[in-house]
Amino acid sequence: MLDKERGLDIAHCSKGALSITGKMANRHGLIAGATGTGKTVTLQVMAETFCQAGVPCFMADMKGDLSGISQVGRLSGFIEKRMPEFGIENPEFQACPVRFYDVFGEQGHPMRATISQMGPMLLSRIMQLNETQDGILNILFRIADERGLLLDDLKDLRSMLNWMGEHSKELTLKYGTVTAMSIGAIQRAILQLENQGAEKFFGLPSFDINDLLATEGGKGVMSVLAADKLMMQPKLYSTYLLWLLSELYSTLPEVGDLPLPKLIFFFDEAHMLFTDTSKALLDKIEQVIRLIRSKGVGIYFITQSPTDIPENILGQLGNRVQHALRAYTPKDQKAVKTAADTFRANSEFKTDEAIMNLETGEALVSFLDEKGAPNIVERSKVLFPLSQIGAVTEGQRMDIIKQSRIYGKYDTPVERESAFEVLVADAERQLQAAEQEKAAIEEAKAAAQAEKEAAKTEKKKPGMMSKVWKAVVTAVTSTLATLLGTWVSDKISGKKTKSNTSAAGRVAKNATSAATRTITKELTRDILGNLTKK
């Protein structure tokens, strides 16, 4: 609740209001507590207070409850009971300007990112790849950069993996081992993402991070991400929010400590971000959290126990609200002690005992002072929201979406020439060239075979002079044989055969006739053969 004098009032204790110091709001914060102790209401109170001060906020809505921040609140018995405790007589119930988002595009404006924007480290986390598979993914991004290939969506990623599998031998020599087994494992991980609906998240148009910094009518716009379905895939949910933080860090300019931050980022179910996370990624998260405050962005983690947050990150969360914790086991008791040790002690009560005895809506609160030092922890009651507590109807949600200034900006997916199209075109050109080369080779083989057959046939086929000579020899031989037979017969019988033609004349005549017949026959055959070919 914004107070003109005190500023950003969040809670109330016996000593008065507890307020977040505006210029220290970018020093991050923590809202912790067991289920059902009031964390969501505290988040809503903080968000609408920043909204009233003109600071936009981003938050993930796990159950739909936070959508009520878009509607004007109303007086209830609970609020009437609390009003005297807070010294409030006539609360001005009001709504906040809201934009609903949904990674799957069902309950809000779509929020997309390209594969290139996500990068190999975050993609590896989403797909839960091992070290070897992560190396393959890094090689893929390197090749895409070298070849100028755009990675927009999952089909680009899949086509690149297929290409790497086909060229694994040459890639191994240049980049290191690229195995079919590792590529297959990544392909299966992509299939799992597609089954979870992640293909709706990757692509164009990609989300413009500056849309989170909008204000309307002097109030900060509340960007509410529908996360009821998204949180069913914890890795996708937490990695997506981490990507948003990374984009904010890489996009926004350095501004230092402003009177008020440019954006407050509420990270609900924060334990999902740190579960099964590699050291390299933890180091990146720590770096982003440490440095993003200089960009005017404050990050507020919401989780059950402070022990869900790594110590090196927990130490950077200056503004804290601790709701009740239960201590039924030694592990729970240790968590309570850890939570108590993170506060600056108050001599009026024991912090660890107070944590276990807090009622719903009560909290231990410690915000940073003007110099950045934590104030002494106070036992307090969180203020009530001025906006609606509870979810909006489907009709109200759709009305807000359609009235939004960015309505239609992200609704229609955009396709451009990226890795998939380029690689498909290359494959088609290579296939066409291979077919042409194959056809040319087959044609050359056929021509060579035809030439070979023709040469063989020509070799077997005797020439005309050879045939004439053969016919003459045959005729001469036959004639001589006849003459010899006649002569022998005459000698035996004593008769003398009369002939008008001498032996030499008969031989010449028969030889001439045979030659003539052969020449005529061959010429006729050649003429008829040529006519047939034509």
CSV table of N, CA and C in Angstrom, one decimal, residues 322-325 336 349-359 362-364 379:
chain,number,residue,atom,x,y,z
A,322,GLN,N,9.3,-13.4,6.3
A,322,GLN,CA,9.3,-14.8,6.6
A,322,GLN,C,8.0,-15.2,7.3
A,323,HIS,N,7.2,-16.0,6.6
A,323,HIS,CA,6.0,-16.6,7.2
A,323,HIS,C,6.3,-17.8,8.1
A,324,ALA,N,5.3,-18.4,8.6
A,324,ALA,CA,5.5,-19.5,9.5
A,324,ALA,C,6.1,-20.7,8.9
A,325,LEU,N,7.0,-21.4,9.6
A,325,LEU,CA,7.5,-22.7,9.2
A,325,LEU,C,7.2,-23.7,10.3
A,336,VAL,N,14.4,-24.1,10.3
A,336,VAL,CA,13.9,-23.0,11.1
A,336,VAL,C,15.1,-22.2,11.6
A,349,PHE,N,12.1,-10.9,21.3
A,349,PHE,CA,11.6,-12.3,21.1
A,349,PHE,C,12.7,-13.1,20.5
A,350,LYS,N,12.6,-14.5,20.6
A,350,LYS,CA,13.5,-15.4,20.0
A,350,LYS,C,13.0,-15.7,18.5
A,351,THR,N,13.8,-15.4,17.6
A,351,THR,CA,13.4,-15.5,16.2
A,351,THR,C,12.9,-16.9,15.8
A,352,ASP,N,13.7,-17.9,16.2
A,352,ASP,CA,13.3,-19.3,15.8
A,352,ASP,C,12.0,-19.7,16.4
A,353,GLU,N,11.7,-19.3,17.6
A,353,GLU,CA,10.4,-19.6,18.2
A,353,GLU,C,9.3,-18.9,17.6
A,354,ALA,N,9.6,-17.6,17.2
A,354,ALA,CA,8.5,-16.8,16.6
A,354,ALA,C,8.1,-17.4,15.2
A,355,ILE,N,9.1,-17.9,14.5
A,355,ILE,CA,8.8,-18.4,13.2
A,355,ILE,C,7.9,-19.6,13.3
A,356,MET,N,8.0,-20.4,14.3
A,356,MET,CA,7.1,-21.6,14.4
A,356,MET,C,5.7,-21.3,15.0
A,357,ASN,N,5.6,-20.0,15.5
A,357,ASN,CA,4.3,-19.7,16.2
A,357,ASN,C,3.5,-18.6,15.4
A,358,LEU,N,4.0,-18.2,14.2
A,358,LEU,CA,3.3,-17.2,13.5
A,358,LEU,C,2.0,-17.7,12.9
A,359,GLU,N,1.0,-16.9,12.9
A,359,GLU,CA,-0.3,-17.2,12.4
A,359,GLU,C,-0.4,-16.8,10.9
A,362,GLU,N,0.6,-13.4,9.4
A,362,GLU,CA,1.7,-12.8,10.2
A,362,GLU,C,3.0,-13.2,9.6
A,363,ALA,N,4.0,-12.4,9.9
A,363,ALA,CA,5.4,-12.6,9.3
A,363,ALA,C,6.4,-11.9,10.1
A,364,LEU,N,7.6,-12.4,10.0
A,364,LEU,CA,8.8,-11.7,10.5
A,364,LEU,C,9.3,-10.9,9.3
A,379,ARG,N,8.1,-8.7,14.3
A,379,ARG,CA,7.0,-9.6,14.1
A,379,ARG,C,5.8,-8.7,13.7
